[in-house]
Short mmCIF file of C-alpha atoms and ligand atoms in Angstrom, two decimals:
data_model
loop_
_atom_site.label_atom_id
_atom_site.label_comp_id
_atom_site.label_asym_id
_atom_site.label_seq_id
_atom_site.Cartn_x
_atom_site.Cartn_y
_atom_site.Cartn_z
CA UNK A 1 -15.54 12.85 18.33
CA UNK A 2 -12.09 12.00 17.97
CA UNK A 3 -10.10 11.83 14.62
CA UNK A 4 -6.99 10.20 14.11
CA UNK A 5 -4.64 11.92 11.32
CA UNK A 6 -1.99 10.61 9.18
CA UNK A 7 0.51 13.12 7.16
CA UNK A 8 2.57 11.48 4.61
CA UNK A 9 5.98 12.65 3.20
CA UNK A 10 5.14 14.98 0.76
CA UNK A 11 2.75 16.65 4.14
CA UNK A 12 6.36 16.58 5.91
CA UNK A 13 8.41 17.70 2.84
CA UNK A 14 9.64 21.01 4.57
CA UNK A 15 7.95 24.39 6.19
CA UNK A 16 5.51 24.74 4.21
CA UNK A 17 3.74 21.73 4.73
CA UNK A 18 4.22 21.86 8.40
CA UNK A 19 1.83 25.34 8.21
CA UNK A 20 -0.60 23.12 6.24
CA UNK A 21 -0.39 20.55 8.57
CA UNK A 22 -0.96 22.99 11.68
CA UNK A 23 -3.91 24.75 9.76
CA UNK A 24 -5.58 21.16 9.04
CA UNK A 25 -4.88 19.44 12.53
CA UNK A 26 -5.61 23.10 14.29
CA UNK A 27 -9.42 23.68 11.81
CA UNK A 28 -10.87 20.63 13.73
CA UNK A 29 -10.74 19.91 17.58
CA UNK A 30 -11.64 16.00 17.22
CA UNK A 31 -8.10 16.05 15.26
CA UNK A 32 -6.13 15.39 18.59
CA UNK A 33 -3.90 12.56 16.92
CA UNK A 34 -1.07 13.01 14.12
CA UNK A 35 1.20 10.29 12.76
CA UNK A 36 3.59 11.73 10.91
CA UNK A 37 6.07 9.82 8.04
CA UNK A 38 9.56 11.35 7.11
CA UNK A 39 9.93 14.35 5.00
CA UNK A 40 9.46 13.04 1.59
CA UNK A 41 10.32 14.61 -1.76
CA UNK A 42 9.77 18.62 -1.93
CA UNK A 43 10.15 18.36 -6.19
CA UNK A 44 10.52 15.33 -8.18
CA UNK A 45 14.12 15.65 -8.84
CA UNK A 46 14.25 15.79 -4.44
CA UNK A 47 15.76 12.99 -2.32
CA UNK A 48 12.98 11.29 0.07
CA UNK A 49 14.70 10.90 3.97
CA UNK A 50 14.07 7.44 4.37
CA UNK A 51 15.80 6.77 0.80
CA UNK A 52 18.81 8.09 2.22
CA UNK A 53 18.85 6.70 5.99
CA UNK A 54 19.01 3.53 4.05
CA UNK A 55 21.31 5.21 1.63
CA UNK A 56 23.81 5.86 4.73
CA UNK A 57 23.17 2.73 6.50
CA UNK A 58 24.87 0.83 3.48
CA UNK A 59 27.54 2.94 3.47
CA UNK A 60 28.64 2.11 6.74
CA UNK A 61 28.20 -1.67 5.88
CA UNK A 62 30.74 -1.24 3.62
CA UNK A 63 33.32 1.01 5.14
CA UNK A 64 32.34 4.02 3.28
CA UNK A 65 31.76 7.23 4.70
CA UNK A 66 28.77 8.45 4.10
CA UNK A 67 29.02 12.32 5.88
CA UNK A 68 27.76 14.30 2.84
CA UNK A 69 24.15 12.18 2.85
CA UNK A 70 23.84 12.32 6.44
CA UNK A 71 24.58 15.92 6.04
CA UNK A 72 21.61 16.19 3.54
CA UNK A 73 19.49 14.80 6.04
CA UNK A 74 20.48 17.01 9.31
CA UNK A 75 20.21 20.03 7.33
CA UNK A 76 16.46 18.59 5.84
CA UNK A 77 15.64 18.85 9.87
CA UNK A 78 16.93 21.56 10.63
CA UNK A 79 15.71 23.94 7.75
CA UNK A 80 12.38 23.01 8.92
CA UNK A 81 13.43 23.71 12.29
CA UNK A 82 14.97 27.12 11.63
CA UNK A 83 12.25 28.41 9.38
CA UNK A 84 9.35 27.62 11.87
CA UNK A 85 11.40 29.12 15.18
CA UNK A 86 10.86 25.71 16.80
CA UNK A 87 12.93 25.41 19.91
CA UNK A 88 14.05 22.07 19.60
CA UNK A 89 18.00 20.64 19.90
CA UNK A 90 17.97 18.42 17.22
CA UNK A 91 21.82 19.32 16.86
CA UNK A 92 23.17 16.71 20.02
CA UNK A 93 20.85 13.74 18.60
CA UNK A 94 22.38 14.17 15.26
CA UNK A 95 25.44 13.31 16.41
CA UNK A 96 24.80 10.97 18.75
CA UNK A 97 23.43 9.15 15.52
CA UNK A 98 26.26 9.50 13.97
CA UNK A 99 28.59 8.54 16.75
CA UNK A 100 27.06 5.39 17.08
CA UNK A 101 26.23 4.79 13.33
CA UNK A 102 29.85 5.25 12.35
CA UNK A 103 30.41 2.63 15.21
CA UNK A 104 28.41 0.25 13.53
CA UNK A 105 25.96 0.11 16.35
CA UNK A 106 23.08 1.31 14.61
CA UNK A 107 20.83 -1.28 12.87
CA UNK A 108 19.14 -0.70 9.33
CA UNK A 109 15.73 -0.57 11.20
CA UNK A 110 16.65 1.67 13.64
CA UNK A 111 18.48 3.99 10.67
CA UNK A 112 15.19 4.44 8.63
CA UNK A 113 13.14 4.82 11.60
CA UNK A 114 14.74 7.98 12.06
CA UNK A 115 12.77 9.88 9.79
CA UNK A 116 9.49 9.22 11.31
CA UNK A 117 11.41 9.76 14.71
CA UNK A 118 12.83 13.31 13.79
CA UNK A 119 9.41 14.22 11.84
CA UNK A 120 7.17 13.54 14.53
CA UNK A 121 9.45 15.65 17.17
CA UNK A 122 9.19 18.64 15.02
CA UNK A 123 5.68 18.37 14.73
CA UNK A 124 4.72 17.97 18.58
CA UNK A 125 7.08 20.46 19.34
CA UNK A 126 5.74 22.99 16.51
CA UNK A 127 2.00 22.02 17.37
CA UNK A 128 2.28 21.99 21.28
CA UNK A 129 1.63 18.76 21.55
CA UNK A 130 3.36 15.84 23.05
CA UNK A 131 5.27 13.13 21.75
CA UNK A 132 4.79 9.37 22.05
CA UNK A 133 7.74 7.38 20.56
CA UNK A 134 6.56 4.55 18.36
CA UNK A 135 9.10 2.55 20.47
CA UNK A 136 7.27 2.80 23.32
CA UNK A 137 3.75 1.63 22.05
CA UNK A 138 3.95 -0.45 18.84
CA UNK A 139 5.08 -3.46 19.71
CA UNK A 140 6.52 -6.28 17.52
CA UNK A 141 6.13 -10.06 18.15
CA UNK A 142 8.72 -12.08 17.68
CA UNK A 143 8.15 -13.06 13.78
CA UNK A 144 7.31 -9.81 13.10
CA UNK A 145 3.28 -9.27 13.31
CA UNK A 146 2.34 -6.68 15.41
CA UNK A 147 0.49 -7.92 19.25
CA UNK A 148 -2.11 -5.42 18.82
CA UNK A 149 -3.55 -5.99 21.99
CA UNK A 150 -0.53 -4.74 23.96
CA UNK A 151 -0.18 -2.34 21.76
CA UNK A 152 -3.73 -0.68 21.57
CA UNK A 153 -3.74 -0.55 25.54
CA UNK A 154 -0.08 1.14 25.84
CA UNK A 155 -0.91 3.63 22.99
CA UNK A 156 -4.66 4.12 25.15
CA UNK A 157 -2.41 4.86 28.67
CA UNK A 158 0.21 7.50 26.24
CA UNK A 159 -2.42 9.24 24.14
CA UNK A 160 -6.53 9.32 25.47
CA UNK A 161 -7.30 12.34 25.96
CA UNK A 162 -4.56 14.14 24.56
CA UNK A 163 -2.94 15.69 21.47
CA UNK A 164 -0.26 14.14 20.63
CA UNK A 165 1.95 13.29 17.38
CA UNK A 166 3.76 10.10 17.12
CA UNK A 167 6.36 8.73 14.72
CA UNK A 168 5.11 6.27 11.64
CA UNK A 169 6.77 2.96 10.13
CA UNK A 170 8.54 1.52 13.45
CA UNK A 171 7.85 -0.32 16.78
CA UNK A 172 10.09 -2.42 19.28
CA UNK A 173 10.77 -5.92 18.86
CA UNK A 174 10.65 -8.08 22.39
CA UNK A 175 14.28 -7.45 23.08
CA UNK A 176 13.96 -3.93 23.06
CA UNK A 177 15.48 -3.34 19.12
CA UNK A 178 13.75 -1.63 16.62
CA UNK A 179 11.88 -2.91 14.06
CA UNK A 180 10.24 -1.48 10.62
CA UNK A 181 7.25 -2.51 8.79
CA UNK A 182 7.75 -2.62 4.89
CA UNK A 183 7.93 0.61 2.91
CA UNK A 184 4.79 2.77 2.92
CA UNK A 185 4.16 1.80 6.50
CA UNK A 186 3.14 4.81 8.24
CA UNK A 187 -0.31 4.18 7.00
CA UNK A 188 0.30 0.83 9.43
CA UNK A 189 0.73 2.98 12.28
CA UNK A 190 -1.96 5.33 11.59
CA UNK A 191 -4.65 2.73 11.17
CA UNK A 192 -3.49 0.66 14.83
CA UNK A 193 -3.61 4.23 16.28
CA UNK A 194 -7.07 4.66 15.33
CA UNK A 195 -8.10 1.17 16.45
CA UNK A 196 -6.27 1.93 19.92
CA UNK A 197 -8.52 4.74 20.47
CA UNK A 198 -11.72 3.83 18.81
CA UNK A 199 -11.32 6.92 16.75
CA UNK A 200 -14.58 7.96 14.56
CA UNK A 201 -12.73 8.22 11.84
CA UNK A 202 -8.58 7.66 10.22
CA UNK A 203 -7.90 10.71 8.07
CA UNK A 204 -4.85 9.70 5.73
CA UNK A 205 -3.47 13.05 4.02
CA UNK A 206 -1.42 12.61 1.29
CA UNK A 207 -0.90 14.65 -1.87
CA UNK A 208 -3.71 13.42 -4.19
CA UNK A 209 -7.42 14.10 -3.16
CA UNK A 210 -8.29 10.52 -3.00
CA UNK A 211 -8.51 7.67 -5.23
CA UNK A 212 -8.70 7.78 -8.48
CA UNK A 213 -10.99 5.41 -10.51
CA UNK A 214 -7.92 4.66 -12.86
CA UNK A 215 -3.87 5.21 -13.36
CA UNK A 216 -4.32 8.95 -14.58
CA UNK A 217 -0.71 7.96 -16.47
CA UNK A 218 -2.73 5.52 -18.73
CA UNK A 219 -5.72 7.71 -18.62
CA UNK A 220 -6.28 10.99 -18.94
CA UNK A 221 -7.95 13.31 -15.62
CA UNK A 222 -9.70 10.29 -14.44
CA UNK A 223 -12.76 10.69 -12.33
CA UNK A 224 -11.81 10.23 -8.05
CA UNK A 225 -13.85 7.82 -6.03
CA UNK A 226 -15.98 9.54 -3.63
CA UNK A 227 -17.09 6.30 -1.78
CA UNK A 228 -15.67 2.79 -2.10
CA UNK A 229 -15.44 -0.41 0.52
CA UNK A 230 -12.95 -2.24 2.15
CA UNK A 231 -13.65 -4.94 -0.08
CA UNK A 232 -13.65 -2.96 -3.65
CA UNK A 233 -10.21 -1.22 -2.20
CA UNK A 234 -8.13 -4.47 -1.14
CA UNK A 235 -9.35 -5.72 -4.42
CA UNK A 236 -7.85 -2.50 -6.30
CA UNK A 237 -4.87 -2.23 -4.61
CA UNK A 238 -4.28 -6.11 -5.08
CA UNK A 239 -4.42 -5.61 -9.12
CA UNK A 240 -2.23 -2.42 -8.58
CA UNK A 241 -3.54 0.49 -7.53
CA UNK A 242 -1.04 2.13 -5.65
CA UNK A 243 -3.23 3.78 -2.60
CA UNK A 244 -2.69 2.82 1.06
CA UNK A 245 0.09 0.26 2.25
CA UNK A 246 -1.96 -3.10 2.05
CA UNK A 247 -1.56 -3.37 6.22
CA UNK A 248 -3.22 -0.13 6.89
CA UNK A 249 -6.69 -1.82 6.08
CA UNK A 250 -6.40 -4.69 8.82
CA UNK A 251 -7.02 -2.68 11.80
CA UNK A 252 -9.77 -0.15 10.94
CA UNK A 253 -11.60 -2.90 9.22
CA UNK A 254 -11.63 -4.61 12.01
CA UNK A 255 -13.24 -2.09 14.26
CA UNK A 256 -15.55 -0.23 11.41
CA UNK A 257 -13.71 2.96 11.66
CA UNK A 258 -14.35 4.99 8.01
CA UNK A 259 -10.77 5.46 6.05
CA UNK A 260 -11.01 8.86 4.62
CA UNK A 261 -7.82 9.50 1.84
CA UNK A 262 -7.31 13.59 1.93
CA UNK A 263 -5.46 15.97 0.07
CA UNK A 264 -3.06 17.97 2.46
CA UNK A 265 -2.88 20.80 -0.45
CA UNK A 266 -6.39 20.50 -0.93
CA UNK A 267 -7.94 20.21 2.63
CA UNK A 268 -11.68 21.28 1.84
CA UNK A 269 -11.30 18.23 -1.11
CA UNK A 270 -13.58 15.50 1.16
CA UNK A 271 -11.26 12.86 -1.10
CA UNK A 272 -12.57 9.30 -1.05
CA UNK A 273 -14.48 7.81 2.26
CA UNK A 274 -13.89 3.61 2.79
CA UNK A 275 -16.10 1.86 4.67
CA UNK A 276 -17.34 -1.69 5.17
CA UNK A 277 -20.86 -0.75 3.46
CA UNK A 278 -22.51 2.24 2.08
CA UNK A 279 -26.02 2.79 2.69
CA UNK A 280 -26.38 4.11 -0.70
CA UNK A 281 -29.25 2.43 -3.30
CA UNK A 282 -27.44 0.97 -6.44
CA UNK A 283 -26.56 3.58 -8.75
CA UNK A 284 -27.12 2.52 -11.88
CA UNK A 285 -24.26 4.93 -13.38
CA UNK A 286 -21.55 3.15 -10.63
CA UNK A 287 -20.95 -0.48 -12.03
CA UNK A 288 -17.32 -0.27 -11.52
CA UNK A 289 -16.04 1.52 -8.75
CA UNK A 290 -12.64 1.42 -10.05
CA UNK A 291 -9.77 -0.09 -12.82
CA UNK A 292 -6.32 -1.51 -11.94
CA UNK A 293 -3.87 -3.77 -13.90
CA UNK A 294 -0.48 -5.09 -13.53
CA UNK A 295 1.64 -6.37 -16.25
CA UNK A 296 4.11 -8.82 -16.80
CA UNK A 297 2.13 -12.39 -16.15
CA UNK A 298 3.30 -15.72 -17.28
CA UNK A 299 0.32 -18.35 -18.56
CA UNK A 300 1.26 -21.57 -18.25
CA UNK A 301 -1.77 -24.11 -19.54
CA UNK A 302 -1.66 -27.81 -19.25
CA UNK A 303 -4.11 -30.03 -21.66
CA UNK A 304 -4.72 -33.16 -20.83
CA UNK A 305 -7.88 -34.73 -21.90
CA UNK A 306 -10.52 -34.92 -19.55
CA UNK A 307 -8.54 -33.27 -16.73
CA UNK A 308 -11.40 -31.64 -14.90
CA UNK A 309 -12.83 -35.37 -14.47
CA UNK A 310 -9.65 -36.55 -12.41
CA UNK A 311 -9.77 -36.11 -9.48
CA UNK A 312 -6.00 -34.76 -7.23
CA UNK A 313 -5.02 -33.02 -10.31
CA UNK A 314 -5.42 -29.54 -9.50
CA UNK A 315 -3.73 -30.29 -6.02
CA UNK A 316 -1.18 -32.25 -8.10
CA UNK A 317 0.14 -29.55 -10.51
CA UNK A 318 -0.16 -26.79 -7.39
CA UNK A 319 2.19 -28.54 -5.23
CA UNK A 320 4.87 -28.93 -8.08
CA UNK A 321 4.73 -24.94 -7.38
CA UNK A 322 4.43 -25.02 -4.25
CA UNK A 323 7.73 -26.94 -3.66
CA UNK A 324 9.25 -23.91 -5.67
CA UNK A 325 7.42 -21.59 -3.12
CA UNK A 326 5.41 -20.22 -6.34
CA UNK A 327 2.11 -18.85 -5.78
CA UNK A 328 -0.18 -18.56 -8.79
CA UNK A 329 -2.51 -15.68 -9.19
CA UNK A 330 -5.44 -17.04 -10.89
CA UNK A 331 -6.27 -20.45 -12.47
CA UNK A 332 -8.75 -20.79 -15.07
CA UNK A 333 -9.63 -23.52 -16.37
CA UNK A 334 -11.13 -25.95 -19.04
CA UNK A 335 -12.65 -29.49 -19.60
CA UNK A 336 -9.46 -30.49 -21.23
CA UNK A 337 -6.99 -27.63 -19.68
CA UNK A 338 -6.09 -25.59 -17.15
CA UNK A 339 -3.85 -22.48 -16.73
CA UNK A 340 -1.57 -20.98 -14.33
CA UNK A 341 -1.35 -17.08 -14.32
CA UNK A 342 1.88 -16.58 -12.63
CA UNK A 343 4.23 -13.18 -12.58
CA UNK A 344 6.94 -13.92 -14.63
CA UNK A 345 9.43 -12.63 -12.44
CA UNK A 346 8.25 -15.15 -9.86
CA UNK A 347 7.96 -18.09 -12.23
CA UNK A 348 11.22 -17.40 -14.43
CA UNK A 349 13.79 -18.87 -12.18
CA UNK A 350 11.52 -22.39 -11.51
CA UNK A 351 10.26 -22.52 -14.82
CA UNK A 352 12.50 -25.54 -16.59
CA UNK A 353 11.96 -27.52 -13.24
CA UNK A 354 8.32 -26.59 -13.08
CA UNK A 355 7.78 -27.78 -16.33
CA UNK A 356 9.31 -30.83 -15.82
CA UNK A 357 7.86 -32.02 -12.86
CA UNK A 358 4.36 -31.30 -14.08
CA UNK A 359 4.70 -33.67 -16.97
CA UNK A 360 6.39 -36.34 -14.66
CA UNK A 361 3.65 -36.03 -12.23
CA UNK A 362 0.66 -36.17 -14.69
CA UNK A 363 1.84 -36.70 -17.73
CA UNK A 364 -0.20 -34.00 -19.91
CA UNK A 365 -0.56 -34.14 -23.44
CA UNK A 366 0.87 -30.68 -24.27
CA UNK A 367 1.97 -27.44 -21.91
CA UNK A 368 2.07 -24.19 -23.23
CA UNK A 369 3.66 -20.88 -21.81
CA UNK A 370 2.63 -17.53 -23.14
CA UNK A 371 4.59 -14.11 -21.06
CA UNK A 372 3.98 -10.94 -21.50
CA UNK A 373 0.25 -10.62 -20.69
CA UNK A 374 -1.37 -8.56 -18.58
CA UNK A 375 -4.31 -9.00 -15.53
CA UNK A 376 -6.57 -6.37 -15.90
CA UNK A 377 -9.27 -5.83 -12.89
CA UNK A 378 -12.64 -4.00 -12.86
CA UNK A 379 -13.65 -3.86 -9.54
CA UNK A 380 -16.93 -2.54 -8.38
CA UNK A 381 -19.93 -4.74 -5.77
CA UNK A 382 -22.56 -3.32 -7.67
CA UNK A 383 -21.75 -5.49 -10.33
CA UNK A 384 -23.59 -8.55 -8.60
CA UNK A 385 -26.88 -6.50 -9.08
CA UNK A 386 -26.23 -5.60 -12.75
CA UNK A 387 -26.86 -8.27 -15.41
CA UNK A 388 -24.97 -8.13 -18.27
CA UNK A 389 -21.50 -6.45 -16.77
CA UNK A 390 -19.06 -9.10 -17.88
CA UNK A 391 -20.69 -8.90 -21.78
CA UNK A 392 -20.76 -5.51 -22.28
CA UNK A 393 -16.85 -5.44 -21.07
CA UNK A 394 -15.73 -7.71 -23.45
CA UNK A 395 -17.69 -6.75 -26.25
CA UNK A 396 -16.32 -3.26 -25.72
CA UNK A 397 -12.66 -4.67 -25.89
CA UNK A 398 -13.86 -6.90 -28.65
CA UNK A 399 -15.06 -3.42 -30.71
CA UNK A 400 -11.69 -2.22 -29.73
CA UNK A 401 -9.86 -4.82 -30.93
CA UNK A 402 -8.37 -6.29 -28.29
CA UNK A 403 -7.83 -9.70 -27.77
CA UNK A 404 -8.90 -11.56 -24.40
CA UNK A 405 -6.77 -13.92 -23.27
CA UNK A 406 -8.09 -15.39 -20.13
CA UNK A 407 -11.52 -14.52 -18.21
CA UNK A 408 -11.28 -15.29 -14.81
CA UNK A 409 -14.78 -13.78 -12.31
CA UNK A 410 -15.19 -15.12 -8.81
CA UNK A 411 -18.78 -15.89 -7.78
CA UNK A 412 -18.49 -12.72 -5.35
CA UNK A 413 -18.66 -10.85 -8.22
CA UNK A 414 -16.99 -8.13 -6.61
CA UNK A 415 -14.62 -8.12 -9.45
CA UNK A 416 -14.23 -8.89 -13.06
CA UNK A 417 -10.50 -9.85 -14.07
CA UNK A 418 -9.51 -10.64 -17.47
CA UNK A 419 -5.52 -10.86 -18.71
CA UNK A 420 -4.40 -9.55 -22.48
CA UNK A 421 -1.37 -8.73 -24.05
CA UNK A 422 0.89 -6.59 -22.64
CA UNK A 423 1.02 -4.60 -25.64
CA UNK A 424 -3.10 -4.16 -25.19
CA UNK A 425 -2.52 -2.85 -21.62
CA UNK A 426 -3.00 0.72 -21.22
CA UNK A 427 -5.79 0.84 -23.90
CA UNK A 428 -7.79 -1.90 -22.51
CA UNK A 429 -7.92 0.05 -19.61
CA UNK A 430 -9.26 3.42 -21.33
CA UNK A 431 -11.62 1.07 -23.28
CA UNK A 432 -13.26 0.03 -19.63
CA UNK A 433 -12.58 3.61 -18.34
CA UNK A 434 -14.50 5.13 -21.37
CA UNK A 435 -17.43 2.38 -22.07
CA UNK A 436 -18.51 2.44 -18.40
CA UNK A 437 -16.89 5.81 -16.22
CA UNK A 438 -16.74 8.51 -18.64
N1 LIG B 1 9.07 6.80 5.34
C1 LIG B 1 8.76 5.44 5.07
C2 LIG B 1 8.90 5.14 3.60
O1 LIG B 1 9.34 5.98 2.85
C3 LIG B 1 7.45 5.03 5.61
C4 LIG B 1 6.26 5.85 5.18
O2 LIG B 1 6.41 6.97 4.72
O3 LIG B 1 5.15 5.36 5.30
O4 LIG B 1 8.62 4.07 3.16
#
């Protein structure tokens, strides 16, 4: 049995979490593998590490010194150093760093990967076990995927068998350089180190015992999701749930390792379990696994009569937005109509030219742009078995008052999505959250 750990920021924030960390890696022997992310915030008025690597980096860019925030983050180290009796000269890397950042010979990659780089030698050397340097097993093709396969066997050669810890969020690029993924992307690493090794299993610990079924700012103490799929999840996080970094799915996925979302402060929590399927019969109280919604949405509709009939005219009206390298969301449509769900902060800067290539190229009889709306999604694969889902969700809104403004369901039925003011937003969502959760 071998389990393959991931500690977030808030895990790394300072001593304390270390101990947890210890006690959690330490309770279970098939926990041989950590991937660690930089110390994160210890209160919410607290400075995250990466933040200011970046911070410092720009600083240099421009000439200014930046010795007080690279101060904050030595002293971030070595607290955590001091405080556990590590051994560990972090002192003569620190300013090697800075020798070579204040030369300008540091890159912004290599500047944030620090924090993963410093975390993860605290850890191994706190645990007793070794470190791997992301640099020397995640490795970066040239336009910036990852070539798992070299990858999976170098991290295989560093780590079976072993304990180790190893640095999230970076790799090596083919000419040696480091490279980042985007923000949040320790939970990258973690999931290609559990693919490597075939791992039964990629604990992610973070500071919330798993996912919950909807924003608990919008509603209140909202019920966590014990079990949910690969599917239901990308389809969350797409209409913004804010869970695991989008990347982190990929790999697992791919090799059917469970996804298990822990609570570092709350290790006996078992948080929520993904997998591809559940064996599970359909539980008639669990139509919707979970709600997420993003604001913000511009609908453009074009009427033209009989516009479903012709046929090009979908392709048409996309490539006018495709030459502005504008993807659209969702397109519902009419006999006589179609819309465009775009975010507005994508569309905005095309939108005069967008508009006026769409009426040269097929010459509509009317276009009208509404903004401020929002995508709602109800997500949940049990809905394919349960007549009746999409009704009963809009006649709930409709009790509620709440106006529905576009209706868009795939035949998957995986999902439900529907779009309504922006103003509407957060109660739409409780409406859902109440009629079918509570
Ligand atoms: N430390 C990086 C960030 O703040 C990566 C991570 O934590 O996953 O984005």
């Amino acid at each position: 049995m071998l389990k393959v750990t991931k500690f977030g920021g808030s895990s790394m924030a300072d001593a304390g979490q270390y101990k947890k960390v210890r006690d959690i890696l330490l309770s279970d022997k098939a926990r041989q593998v950590a991937i660690v992310s930089a110390a994160g915030k210890r209160h919410s008025k607290d400075h995250k590490i990466t933040d200011l690597l970046y911070l410092c980096h720009a600083h240099t860019q421009y000439g200014v010194a930046c010795d007080p925030i690279f101060e904050m983050i030595t002293s971030r180290y070595i607290e955590i150093r001091d405080e556990l009796g590590i051994q560990l000269d972090l002192e003569t890397e620190f300013a090697e760093l800075k020798k070579r950042l204040d030369a300008k010979q540091v890159s912004q990659d290599e500047m944030a990967s620090r924090g993963e780089y410093f975390s993860a030698k605290l850890m191994a050397a706190f645990l007793g076990f070794e470190f791997v340097d992301a640099a020397d097993w995640v490795f970066f093709n040239i336009d910036g995927t990852v070539d798992t396969e070299k990858s999976y066997k170098a991290f295989c050669e560093k780590a079976k068998g072993k304990c180790v810890v190893t640095p999230g969020f970076y790799g090596v690029m083919p000419d040696g350089s480091i490279r980042t993924f985007s923000r949040g992307g320790s939970d990258i690493t973690g999931s290609l180190a559990a693919a490597a090794l075939d791992a039964d299993v990629y604990e992610n610990w973070t500071d919330v015992s798993g996912i919950l079924m909807a924003d608990p700012r919008i509603v209140e103490n909202p019920h966590p999701i014990a079990e949910i799929t690969y599917e239901e999840l990308r389809e969350l996080a797409y209409a913004g749930a804010n869970v695991l970094h989008e990347g982190a799915i990929y790999p697992v996925r791919k090799k059917n390792i469970p996804l298990n979302i822990r609570n570092t402060n709350d290790p006996a929590n078992p948080g929520t379990m993904i997998k591809k399927q559940f064996e599970t019969e359909v539980d008639p109280q669990r139509i919707i696994t979970g709600i997420a919604g993003k604001k913000d949405f511009s609908i453009v509709t074009i009427f033209k009569r009989g516009l479903t009939n012709q046929v090009g005219i979908l392709r048409r009206i996309l490539s006018v937005l495709e030459k502005h390298g504008v993807s659209v969301e969702f397109v519902p449509n009419g006999m006589d109509n179609v819309s465009l769900a775009i975010p507005t902060d994508k569309l905005a800067p095309h939108l005069y030219a967008i508009l006026a290539e769409i009426q040269q190229e097929i010459a509509p009889d009317n276009i009208t742009v509404h903004d401020q709306i929002s995508v709602i999604t109800a997500v949940g694969h049990q809905m394919k078995f349960r007549p009746g889902v999409s009704g009963k969700i809009f006649a709930a809104l409709g009790q509620a008052g709440i106006n529905i403004r576009m209706i868009n369901q795939g035949p998957d039925e995986v999902n439900i999505i529907f779009g309504v003011e922006n103003k509407d937003f957060a109660e739409a969502i409780r409406v859902l959250y109440n009629s079918f959760i509570k």
